[in-house]
Amino acid sequence: MKAMTRKSALAAAALMLAATGLSACSGSNGNNDGNGNAASPSAGTSPSASASASSSPASAYKDKYDPPVTISTVWGVDPALKFKNGESIENNVATKWALDTLGIKIESLWSVTDSNNAFVTKMRLAMSSSQKLPDVVTIGTGGDYDQLAQDLIDTGKFREVGTLFDQYANDKWKAAMELDPNVWNPYVRDGKKMGIPVLDYAYNHDYLLWIRQDWLDKLGLQAPKTLDDLEKVMDAFKNKNPDGLKPDKVIPLSIGFKTTMNTWMGDPSWVFGAYGTIPDQWNVAADGSLEWGSINPASKQALQKLKEWRDKGYIPTEAALWDENKTSEPAIAGTAGIIPGPYWMSGWPLQDTAKNVPGAVWKPYAIPTGPDGKAGRHGTNFTSGVTLINKDMEHPEALFTYQNYLFDNLADPQPGSQWDIGVFKGYDYDLDASGNPLYLDKIPGGEVNINRYWLVKDGARIPDAQMKALQKLASGAEPTTRLEKEVKNNYGAETPAAAQVLLSQPDISFKDMYTGPATPTMTSKQDYLRKIELQTFNEIIYGKKDISAFDKFVSDWKSAGGDKMTQEVNEWYKSMK
C-alpha cells in the first residue's frame, strides 16, 4: 500500500505476539510508618520508588494518606451508566473504596450526563467563566475531546507531568506506557509532557467484518476474500435472502458516515483501504512525508465504489445520517448481513441478534482485498484519553497512589489476588450460595459498569494484556486469570476467534501518523476543511455530483488551508524523528 507505512502496525503486532509478560512490582512507590513519615522501601518497591524514598526521607508519596487528602475532579457521565443502592457518580462504591483504602477523598466539582457533547460544553463554560478547575480531569479522544484537551493545556492552568510520572509511577505502569512511547506526543509542549495518556487496549477499534454465517450457510456461499466476492454475497443477501426478507427490508452492509468516514464501528474506511489509503487521517505517502488520506487519488476510486453499492441498495439509503450506534440497529434486528467493526462485537451488540432472530449466527472474517490485492483498515492508538493535573493541586502525588494501586491490582489480576474474581461485590460480580462467582445479569439487581466509576477512564489498562488473554483462549486453553475469564464470559463466544482473524492481517492496520497537538492551521481551518470533505464525499456517493467533483475538492482543500496544514504536520513529523 503506497499511501501508508506498515512499520508501526508490524511493531504493534509483534507486541501482541510476544510471549513475555510485563514484569510485576509491588503496589507502592514508597511506604510510611503509619504516622505520615517515610520508611525504608521494601524489597518489592519499584526502583523509581526506592530512589525517591532514599533521597527524600519525608517523601510526599503515601500508600494511604492519614489524614485523608482530597482530589477534585469533574465528570462526563456515560448516558448508559446505571447506578444502584442510591449511589451517584459523586458518591459510590469506588469513591468509598478510595477513601477507605487509600485515604483519598474524591470531590466532585460538577457532573453532567455526556450526551450531545455536554461535557465539552460544560468544560468550556468553566474555562471561559473562570470557574474553579479540577485538580485532575480526564478527557477522552476523538472529535471535540481532542481539541478540548489541547485548549485546557493552553490555559496554563495545568502542570507538566513527566517529572511526576518518572518519580511516582510504578514499574508496571511505566512498562505499559513504554509499549508505545509515541502515546505522549499529543501532549508535549516545548519538550515537556503536559498530560498523562490514558492507556487503552491495543487493536481495540481495528476492523474486521462480522457476517451472518447462517445466511452464508443457507445460501451455500463462502466468506468474501475480495471486494468482488463481497458484492456477490451482498447481492445474494439482498435478493435471495434466506430468511425470506424482501429486498427493500435487507441492508446487506450496515455502514454509516454521519460525521466521518473513519470511526470505531460501521464505517467504510476499509473500502478506501482496498484502494490504497485511509481517509480522515494522516498517512505516510510514497515519498515518506505525511499526507491527508482523504485527498489521495485512491479515495476517488473508493467513492465510486460506494456510489455503486448505494445505487444497488447494498448500503443503507440514509447512511449519511447514520452514526456508529445506528449502524448496529439493523444488525441486532436481524435485517443486516454484514457490519464492519472491532473484534469484541460478538459480546456487544451482536449477541442480541439471536434474541430477535433465533438461529442467527455472526462470524468474524478478514478485511477483503481490492482489485490490486490491497487491504487496509484504520489502526488503533494505545490511548483513549489524557489526564491533566492542575498546577495548584496540593497533593499531585496522590493521583499516583491511586493509579499505581489500580495498575498493580486491576489491570491484570492474577489467580488468588484480591480482585481475581471481581472488584466490588454486588456490582461487577457476586457470589452464589456455594461461593461461586456470578456475573452480568445473574448479579442481583444487575451488573454495574464500574470501569466508569474510576477517577481515570477505565481504571488501568495494559495495552497488550487483553490480546494476550484472547490468544490463550483461542489456543484452546482454559482461562485462569481474571482478564481471561472476563473476555470469555463477557465478550461473546466468537471474540477469541475474532482476535485471531484480526492478527492474521497485522500489516493492514494503519494508525493516524500525526499525534501532535493541533497546528495553527488546524485550529483555524480544519473544521471547514472537514466540512467540505464530508459534503463532497456524500454528494458523490448520493449521485448529486459526478466523480470529477473529487478533483475540485482536492484543489479547494489545498488552497483553503490544506497545503499549509500539511506543511505544519510534516514539520512536526520531521522533528519527532
XYZ file of C-alpha atoms in Angstrom:
577
model
C 0.000 0.000 0.000
C 1.848 3.055 -1.223
C -0.097 5.650 0.689
C 0.759 4.285 4.132
C 3.577 2.723 6.129
C 3.357 -0.696 7.717
C 6.144 -0.147 10.196
C 4.019 0.866 13.165
C 1.403 -1.815 12.564
C 4.026 -4.558 12.388
C 5.602 -3.290 15.567
C 2.251 -3.404 17.324
C 1.617 -6.923 16.060
C 4.970 -8.017 17.362
C 3.970 -6.747 20.796
C 0.772 -8.749 20.694
C 2.575 -11.933 19.727
C 5.370 -11.573 22.242
C 5.450 -14.392 24.742
C 6.984 -12.455 27.576
C 4.783 -10.672 30.089
C 5.217 -7.373 31.815
C 7.286 -7.546 34.973
C 5.271 -7.071 38.126
C 6.068 -4.830 41.029
C 4.602 -4.067 44.396
C 1.639 -1.789 44.884
C 3.656 1.012 46.424
C 6.174 3.597 45.404
C 7.080 4.325 48.962
C 5.946 3.292 52.397
C 5.030 5.079 55.587
C 5.199 4.030 59.188
C 1.583 4.909 59.913
C 2.480 8.308 61.237
C 2.951 10.003 57.893
C 6.742 9.504 57.876
C 8.566 7.773 55.067
C 10.040 4.391 55.944
C 12.725 2.392 54.190
C 11.485 0.910 50.906
C 10.615 -2.762 50.979
C 12.165 -5.360 48.728
C 9.129 -5.199 46.486
C 9.257 -1.458 45.921
C 9.944 -0.335 42.362
C 13.372 1.132 41.509
C 11.924 4.583 40.971
C 10.247 4.446 44.353
C 13.421 3.263 46.054
C 15.348 6.194 44.644
C 12.641 8.583 45.753
C 12.466 7.150 49.233
C 16.227 7.055 49.768
C 16.790 10.601 48.538
C 13.779 12.086 50.293
C 13.164 10.724 53.824
C 9.961 12.771 54.018
C 8.574 11.658 50.658
C 5.186 13.115 49.872
C 4.037 9.825 48.390
C 1.966 7.595 50.647
C 0.311 4.220 50.219
C -2.518 5.594 52.323
C -2.991 9.172 53.451
C -3.823 9.862 57.096
C -5.393 12.315 57.426
C -7.064 11.901 54.038
C -6.216 14.162 51.108
C -8.691 15.444 48.528
C -8.600 15.183 44.750
C -11.204 17.307 42.999
C -12.482 16.335 39.562
C -15.373 16.726 37.115
C -17.390 14.039 35.380
C -18.886 13.444 31.968
C -21.224 10.571 32.811
C -21.860 7.893 30.194
C -25.598 8.072 29.398
C -25.735 4.270 29.530
C -24.186 4.075 33.006
C -26.576 2.886 35.655
C -26.309 3.222 39.423
C -27.644 1.097 42.244
C -28.100 1.356 46.005
C -28.950 5.047 45.749
C -25.467 5.923 44.506
C -24.266 8.548 42.046
C -21.051 9.380 40.241
C -20.158 11.667 43.162
C -20.789 9.069 45.865
C -20.479 5.397 45.096
C -18.661 2.190 45.912
C -15.498 3.368 44.123
C -15.284 6.735 45.895
C -15.805 4.924 49.206
C -13.042 2.455 48.288
C -10.615 5.299 47.516
C -11.238 6.917 50.891
C -11.157 3.698 52.928
C -8.207 2.081 51.155
C -6.039 4.983 50.067
C -7.121 7.883 52.240
C -8.132 9.808 49.107
C -11.390 11.728 49.054
C -12.757 12.276 45.549
C -14.509 15.632 45.448
C -16.786 16.339 42.501
C -16.967 19.967 41.362
C -19.724 19.082 38.906
C -21.036 16.296 36.701
C -23.090 16.179 33.527
C -24.629 13.394 31.502
C -22.359 13.297 28.494
C -24.788 13.319 25.596
C -24.708 15.765 22.685
C -21.225 16.945 23.675
C -22.494 18.112 27.066
C -19.188 17.509 28.857
C -17.188 19.510 26.318
C -19.726 22.346 26.523
C -19.707 22.379 30.328
C -15.906 22.246 30.466
C -15.567 25.130 28.021
C -18.052 27.170 30.053
C -15.958 26.570 33.152
C -12.861 27.748 31.281
C -14.449 30.888 29.836
C -16.150 31.973 33.071
C -13.045 31.475 35.217
C -14.690 28.804 37.334
C -12.528 26.682 39.580
C -10.819 23.985 37.529
C -10.382 20.492 38.996
C -7.209 19.023 40.444
C -7.472 16.140 37.989
C -9.506 15.869 34.799
C -9.576 13.079 32.236
C -10.558 13.966 28.681
C -11.468 11.347 26.089
C -10.251 11.229 22.495
C -11.847 11.955 19.155
C -13.634 14.961 17.745
C -14.130 17.850 20.139
C -12.480 15.989 23.007
C -9.056 16.186 21.337
C -9.310 19.942 20.916
C -10.657 20.401 24.431
C -7.613 18.655 25.875
C -5.290 20.910 23.880
C -7.187 24.041 24.892
C -7.059 23.075 28.561
C -3.294 22.664 28.303
C -3.095 26.068 26.611
C -4.830 27.749 29.563
C -1.602 27.362 31.528
C -3.632 26.061 34.475
C -2.276 22.533 34.256
C 1.207 21.426 35.121
C 3.996 19.472 33.484
C 3.553 15.812 34.428
C 6.597 13.994 33.049
C 8.679 14.555 36.168
C 5.817 13.375 38.366
C 5.396 10.247 36.253
C 9.123 9.477 36.350
C 9.205 9.919 40.133
C 5.974 8.285 41.253
C 4.591 5.881 38.614
C 5.286 2.259 39.476
C 7.146 -0.170 37.250
C 4.028 -1.851 35.908
C 2.514 1.434 34.762
C 5.796 2.553 33.222
C 6.236 -0.748 31.358
C 2.713 -0.418 29.952
C 3.432 3.128 28.778
C 6.668 2.025 27.137
C 4.819 -0.332 24.780
C 4.351 2.740 22.584
C 6.309 5.819 23.710
C 4.538 7.826 20.980
C 1.424 7.998 23.172
C 2.938 11.057 24.868
C 3.317 13.034 21.618
C -0.055 14.865 21.530
C 0.590 16.356 24.941
C 4.179 17.557 24.601
C 4.852 21.304 24.705
C 8.397 22.582 24.231
C 9.729 19.199 25.215
C 7.583 18.980 28.359
C 4.920 16.338 28.921
C 1.745 18.203 29.851
C -0.713 15.304 30.124
C -0.609 11.625 31.084
C -2.007 9.439 28.281
C -4.825 7.127 29.343
C -3.830 3.707 28.047
C -6.296 1.510 26.178
C -6.169 -1.997 24.759
C -4.236 -2.378 21.528
C -6.267 -3.142 18.382
C -9.399 -2.111 20.314
C -11.044 -0.444 17.305
C -9.251 -2.122 14.400
C -11.701 -3.580 11.940
C -12.803 -6.905 10.596
C -16.097 -7.933 9.003
C -18.863 -9.562 11.016
C -21.039 -11.646 8.670
C -24.232 -13.637 9.238
C -22.836 -17.145 8.998
C -26.307 -18.707 8.981
C -27.117 -16.702 5.842
C -23.887 -17.777 4.166
C -24.592 -21.418 5.011
C -28.184 -21.359 3.777
C -27.086 -19.764 0.502
C -24.111 -22.103 0.092
C -21.687 -19.169 -0.036
C -18.120 -18.790 1.128
C -16.950 -15.741 3.059
C -15.689 -12.976 0.742
C -11.960 -12.551 0.268
C -12.131 -9.711 -2.283
C -14.454 -6.803 -2.972
C -15.808 -8.726 -5.961
C -16.643 -11.640 -3.660
C -18.233 -9.232 -1.232
C -20.523 -7.809 -3.903
C -21.770 -11.302 -4.765
C -22.505 -12.009 -1.118
C -24.300 -8.676 -0.639
C -26.409 -9.247 -3.738
C -27.441 -12.696 -2.527
C -28.248 -11.416 0.953
C -30.494 -8.757 -0.564
C -32.173 -10.508 -3.455
C -32.167 -14.153 -2.280
C -32.484 -13.580 1.417
C -32.507 -16.926 3.243
C -34.816 -15.600 5.982
C -37.383 -14.595 3.384
C -36.909 -10.864 3.860
C -37.958 -8.711 0.927
C -35.077 -6.881 -0.806
C -36.175 -3.479 0.492
C -36.087 -4.810 4.058
C -32.477 -6.018 3.902
C -29.322 -3.997 4.481
C -26.522 -6.198 3.149
C -23.746 -3.958 4.533
C -24.589 -1.749 7.523
C -22.356 1.325 7.477
C -22.808 4.994 8.292
C -20.794 8.146 7.829
C -22.720 10.929 9.519
C -19.617 12.765 10.709
C -16.645 10.854 9.287
C -15.553 8.022 7.036
C -13.197 6.824 9.784
C -14.604 5.842 13.171
C -14.995 2.915 15.572
C -17.887 0.882 14.163
C -19.827 0.657 10.935
C -17.680 2.951 8.791
C -16.310 2.441 5.252
C -12.636 3.336 5.822
C -11.608 -0.240 4.894
C -13.214 0.269 1.451
C -10.757 3.107 0.917
C -8.050 0.794 2.248
C -8.780 -1.644 -0.558
C -7.580 1.015 -2.994
C -4.560 2.249 -1.040
C -5.475 4.936 1.502
C -7.297 5.511 4.772
C -9.474 8.663 4.845
C -9.691 11.296 7.547
C -6.221 10.652 8.966
C -2.556 11.328 8.220
C -0.756 8.522 6.382
C 2.795 8.081 5.145
C 2.933 8.886 1.430
C 5.205 7.232 -1.134
C 7.867 9.905 -0.605
C 7.936 9.352 3.152
C 6.071 12.523 4.073
C 2.655 12.663 5.727
C -0.429 13.248 3.610
C -4.112 13.607 4.397
C -5.554 10.264 3.313
C -8.797 11.718 2.018
C -7.074 13.606 -0.821
C -5.102 10.592 -2.052
C -6.299 9.544 -5.553
C -7.288 6.166 -4.102
C -10.161 7.927 -2.331
C -11.691 8.709 -5.710
C -11.909 5.006 -6.541
C -13.385 4.189 -3.148
C -16.074 6.840 -3.519
C -17.006 5.474 -6.913
C -17.371 2.006 -5.405
C -19.514 3.260 -2.519
C -21.760 5.051 -5.019
C -22.227 1.785 -6.931
C -23.133 -0.008 -3.713
C -25.642 2.636 -2.716
C -27.244 2.583 -6.176
C -27.668 -1.191 -5.838
C -29.072 -0.925 -2.315
C -26.160 -2.699 -0.672
C -25.638 0.026 1.952
C -28.279 1.967 3.939
C -30.230 4.560 1.998
C -29.640 7.026 4.826
C -26.021 6.085 5.549
C -25.044 9.771 5.517
C -27.324 10.292 8.525
C -26.248 7.216 10.482
C -23.741 7.304 13.334
C -21.951 4.286 14.785
C -24.743 3.142 17.101
C -27.336 3.445 14.356
C -25.386 1.026 12.156
C -25.786 -1.650 14.822
C -29.588 -1.441 14.899
C -30.353 -3.454 11.734
C -27.666 -5.953 12.734
C -29.371 -6.514 16.085
C -32.806 -6.584 14.447
C -31.663 -9.314 12.068
C -32.080 -7.341 8.855
C -28.378 -6.693 8.145
C -25.980 -9.301 6.827
C -22.597 -7.636 7.319
C -21.273 -4.998 9.688
C -17.647 -3.875 9.976
C -16.306 -3.370 13.452
C -13.967 -4.412 16.262
C -13.161 -7.935 17.393
C -15.237 -7.578 20.579
C -18.586 -7.051 18.843
C -19.854 -10.588 19.361
C -20.281 -9.657 23.022
C -21.851 -6.284 22.276
C -24.020 -5.559 20.406
C -24.259 -8.634 18.195
C -25.144 -11.132 20.907
C -28.609 -9.541 20.984
C -29.366 -10.556 17.393
C -30.226 -14.109 18.425
C -32.835 -12.723 20.830
C -34.677 -11.206 17.878
C -33.859 -13.869 15.303
C -33.380 -17.324 16.830
C -30.643 -19.164 14.988
C -28.818 -16.029 13.865
C -25.043 -16.549 13.959
C -22.356 -13.935 13.412
C -18.809 -14.935 12.474
C -15.679 -12.769 12.085
C -13.851 -12.576 8.754
C -10.801 -10.816 7.383
C -10.956 -7.496 5.563
C -11.349 -8.176 1.805
C -8.803 -7.015 -0.719
C -9.283 -4.594 -3.599
C -8.615 -5.048 -7.323
C -4.841 -4.831 -6.846
C -4.720 -7.094 -3.818
C -4.533 -4.220 -1.328
C -6.280 -4.155 2.022
C -6.262 -1.601 4.784
C -8.063 -0.526 7.915
C -7.511 2.254 10.388
C -5.241 1.293 13.241
C -5.897 1.899 16.901
C -3.703 4.066 19.061
C -2.947 2.689 22.512
C -4.812 5.526 24.203
C -8.369 6.590 24.937
C -7.753 9.957 26.542
C -5.461 12.091 28.679
C -5.317 13.044 32.339
C -4.327 16.595 33.262
C -3.116 17.753 36.689
C -3.845 21.242 37.975
C -0.822 23.403 38.814
C -2.462 24.290 42.125
C -3.151 20.693 43.206
C -1.856 20.346 46.753
C -1.005 16.648 46.542
C -0.338 15.726 42.892
C 1.455 12.572 44.006
C -1.892 11.260 45.320
C -3.032 10.571 41.770
C -0.141 8.118 41.502
C -1.093 6.450 44.775
C -4.492 5.865 43.174
C -3.314 4.745 39.732
C -0.384 2.641 40.944
C -2.828 0.630 43.048
C -5.047 0.060 40.017
C -2.186 -0.948 37.740
C -0.995 -3.469 40.322
C -4.416 -4.878 41.213
C -6.895 -4.092 38.420
C -5.020 -4.074 35.115
C -4.375 -7.836 35.009
C -5.070 -9.503 38.376
C -3.577 -12.957 38.775
C -5.200 -16.073 40.280
C -5.649 -15.746 44.021
C -5.152 -11.979 44.079
C -7.645 -9.715 45.859
C -9.538 -8.721 42.695
C -9.184 -12.070 40.971
C -12.913 -12.760 40.604
C -14.125 -9.168 40.673
C -13.713 -5.811 42.337
C -16.923 -4.764 44.072
C -19.294 -7.495 45.204
C -22.832 -6.776 44.063
C -21.607 -4.522 41.257
C -19.318 -6.285 38.761
C -19.712 -9.720 40.385
C -21.500 -11.569 43.177
C -21.363 -14.988 44.807
C -23.977 -17.733 44.871
C -24.815 -19.816 47.944
C -21.860 -22.101 47.227
C -19.401 -19.254 46.859
C -19.190 -19.434 43.083
C -18.920 -16.116 41.218
C -21.876 -14.638 39.357
C -21.621 -12.088 36.551
C -23.708 -9.881 34.252
C -27.480 -10.317 34.616
C -27.005 -13.034 37.266
C -25.882 -10.380 39.742
C -28.828 -9.447 41.989
C -30.072 -6.074 40.776
C -27.947 -6.300 37.642
C -24.352 -5.525 36.754
C -22.834 -2.044 37.039
C -20.007 -0.962 34.761
C -17.594 0.049 37.500
C -14.944 0.978 34.924
C -16.863 4.246 34.540
C -16.593 4.926 38.280
C -12.811 5.344 38.403
C -11.074 8.702 38.646
C -9.263 7.891 35.380
C -11.246 6.433 32.489
C -11.466 2.614 32.625
C -9.173 2.472 35.661
C -5.951 0.947 34.356
C -5.259 -0.944 31.161
C -2.116 -2.603 29.811
C -2.331 -2.343 26.008
C -1.315 -5.889 25.107
C -2.900 -7.698 28.073
C -6.316 -8.338 26.554
C -4.984 -9.596 23.251
C -2.657 -11.997 25.076
C -5.627 -13.303 27.042
C -7.628 -13.819 23.854
C -4.763 -15.614 22.145
C -4.552 -18.034 25.059
C -8.272 -18.779 24.824
C -8.080 -19.150 21.047
C -5.444 -21.858 21.526
C -7.994 -23.893 23.474
C -6.596 -23.249 26.932
C -8.917 -22.730 29.867
C -8.961 -19.251 31.393
C -7.080 -18.866 34.664
C -6.640 -15.119 35.210
C -9.480 -12.705 35.803
C -8.869 -10.953 32.464
C -9.011 -14.282 30.621
C -12.248 -15.177 32.396
C -13.669 -11.722 31.711
C -13.099 -11.877 27.970
C -14.535 -15.388 27.864
C -17.639 -14.571 29.913
C -18.373 -11.023 28.828
C -17.070 -10.558 25.301
C -19.006 -13.203 23.425
C -18.101 -16.681 22.264
C -16.586 -15.544 18.981
C -14.215 -12.957 20.469
C -11.099 -15.173 20.726
C -11.608 -16.307 17.132
C -12.119 -12.693 16.062
C -8.848 -11.735 17.720
C -7.111 -14.431 15.691
C -8.705 -13.137 12.495
C -7.533 -9.642 13.364
C -3.969 -10.768 13.986
C -3.969 -12.728 10.729
C -3.751 -9.352 8.962
C -1.300 -7.401 11.143
C 0.199 -5.469 8.233
C -3.048 -3.824 7.099
C -3.610 -1.698 10.218
C -2.556 1.916 9.755
C -2.583 4.380 12.610
C -3.041 8.096 12.205
C 0.577 9.161 11.949
C 0.023 12.677 13.257
C -0.266 12.551 17.022
C 0.905 16.051 17.882
C -1.130 18.983 19.168
C -3.340 20.961 16.828
C -1.297 23.117 14.447
C -2.258 26.775 13.869
C -3.992 25.918 10.589
C -5.828 23.003 12.160
C -7.194 25.362 14.778
C -8.384 27.920 12.240
C -9.239 25.857 9.175
C -9.771 22.196 9.960
C -13.482 22.414 10.751
C -14.090 23.987 7.338
C -11.833 21.502 5.574
C -13.645 18.568 7.170
C -16.992 20.106 6.238
C -16.195 20.407 2.532
C -14.683 16.931 2.556
C -17.706 15.175 4.036
C -20.104 17.222 1.932
C -18.302 16.381 -1.304
C -17.959 12.698 -0.440
C -21.669 12.451 0.378
C -22.667 14.267 -2.809
C -20.605 11.828 -4.887
C -21.982 8.752 -3.120
C -25.549 10.023 -3.461
C -25.106 10.960 -7.134
C -25.634 14.672 -6.627
C -22.243 15.292 -8.198
C -20.225 13.138 -10.545
C -16.862 11.704 -9.617
C -14.999 14.681 -11.101
C -16.135 16.646 -8.024
C -13.385 14.835 -6.152
C -10.679 16.625 -8.131
C -12.233 20.016 -7.388
C -12.482 19.116 -3.720
C -8.764 18.295 -3.608
C -7.929 21.614 -5.265
C -10.214 23.536 -2.911
C -8.884 21.673 0.126
C -5.300 22.519 -0.719
C -5.937 26.213 -1.376
C -8.228 26.671 1.642
C -5.513 25.734 4.138
C -4.794 22.083 3.430
C -1.360 22.735 1.925
C -0.375 24.931 4.866
C -1.657 22.354 7.346
C 0.286 19.624 5.547
C 3.428 21.727 5.832
C 2.905 22.173 9.572
C 2.218 18.485 10.074
C 5.393 17.491 8.268
C 7.497 19.978 10.221
C 6.286 18.246 13.374
C 6.861 14.799 11.843
C 10.467 15.622 10.996
C 11.051 16.994 14.490
C 9.922 13.692 16.038
C 12.368 11.520 14.066
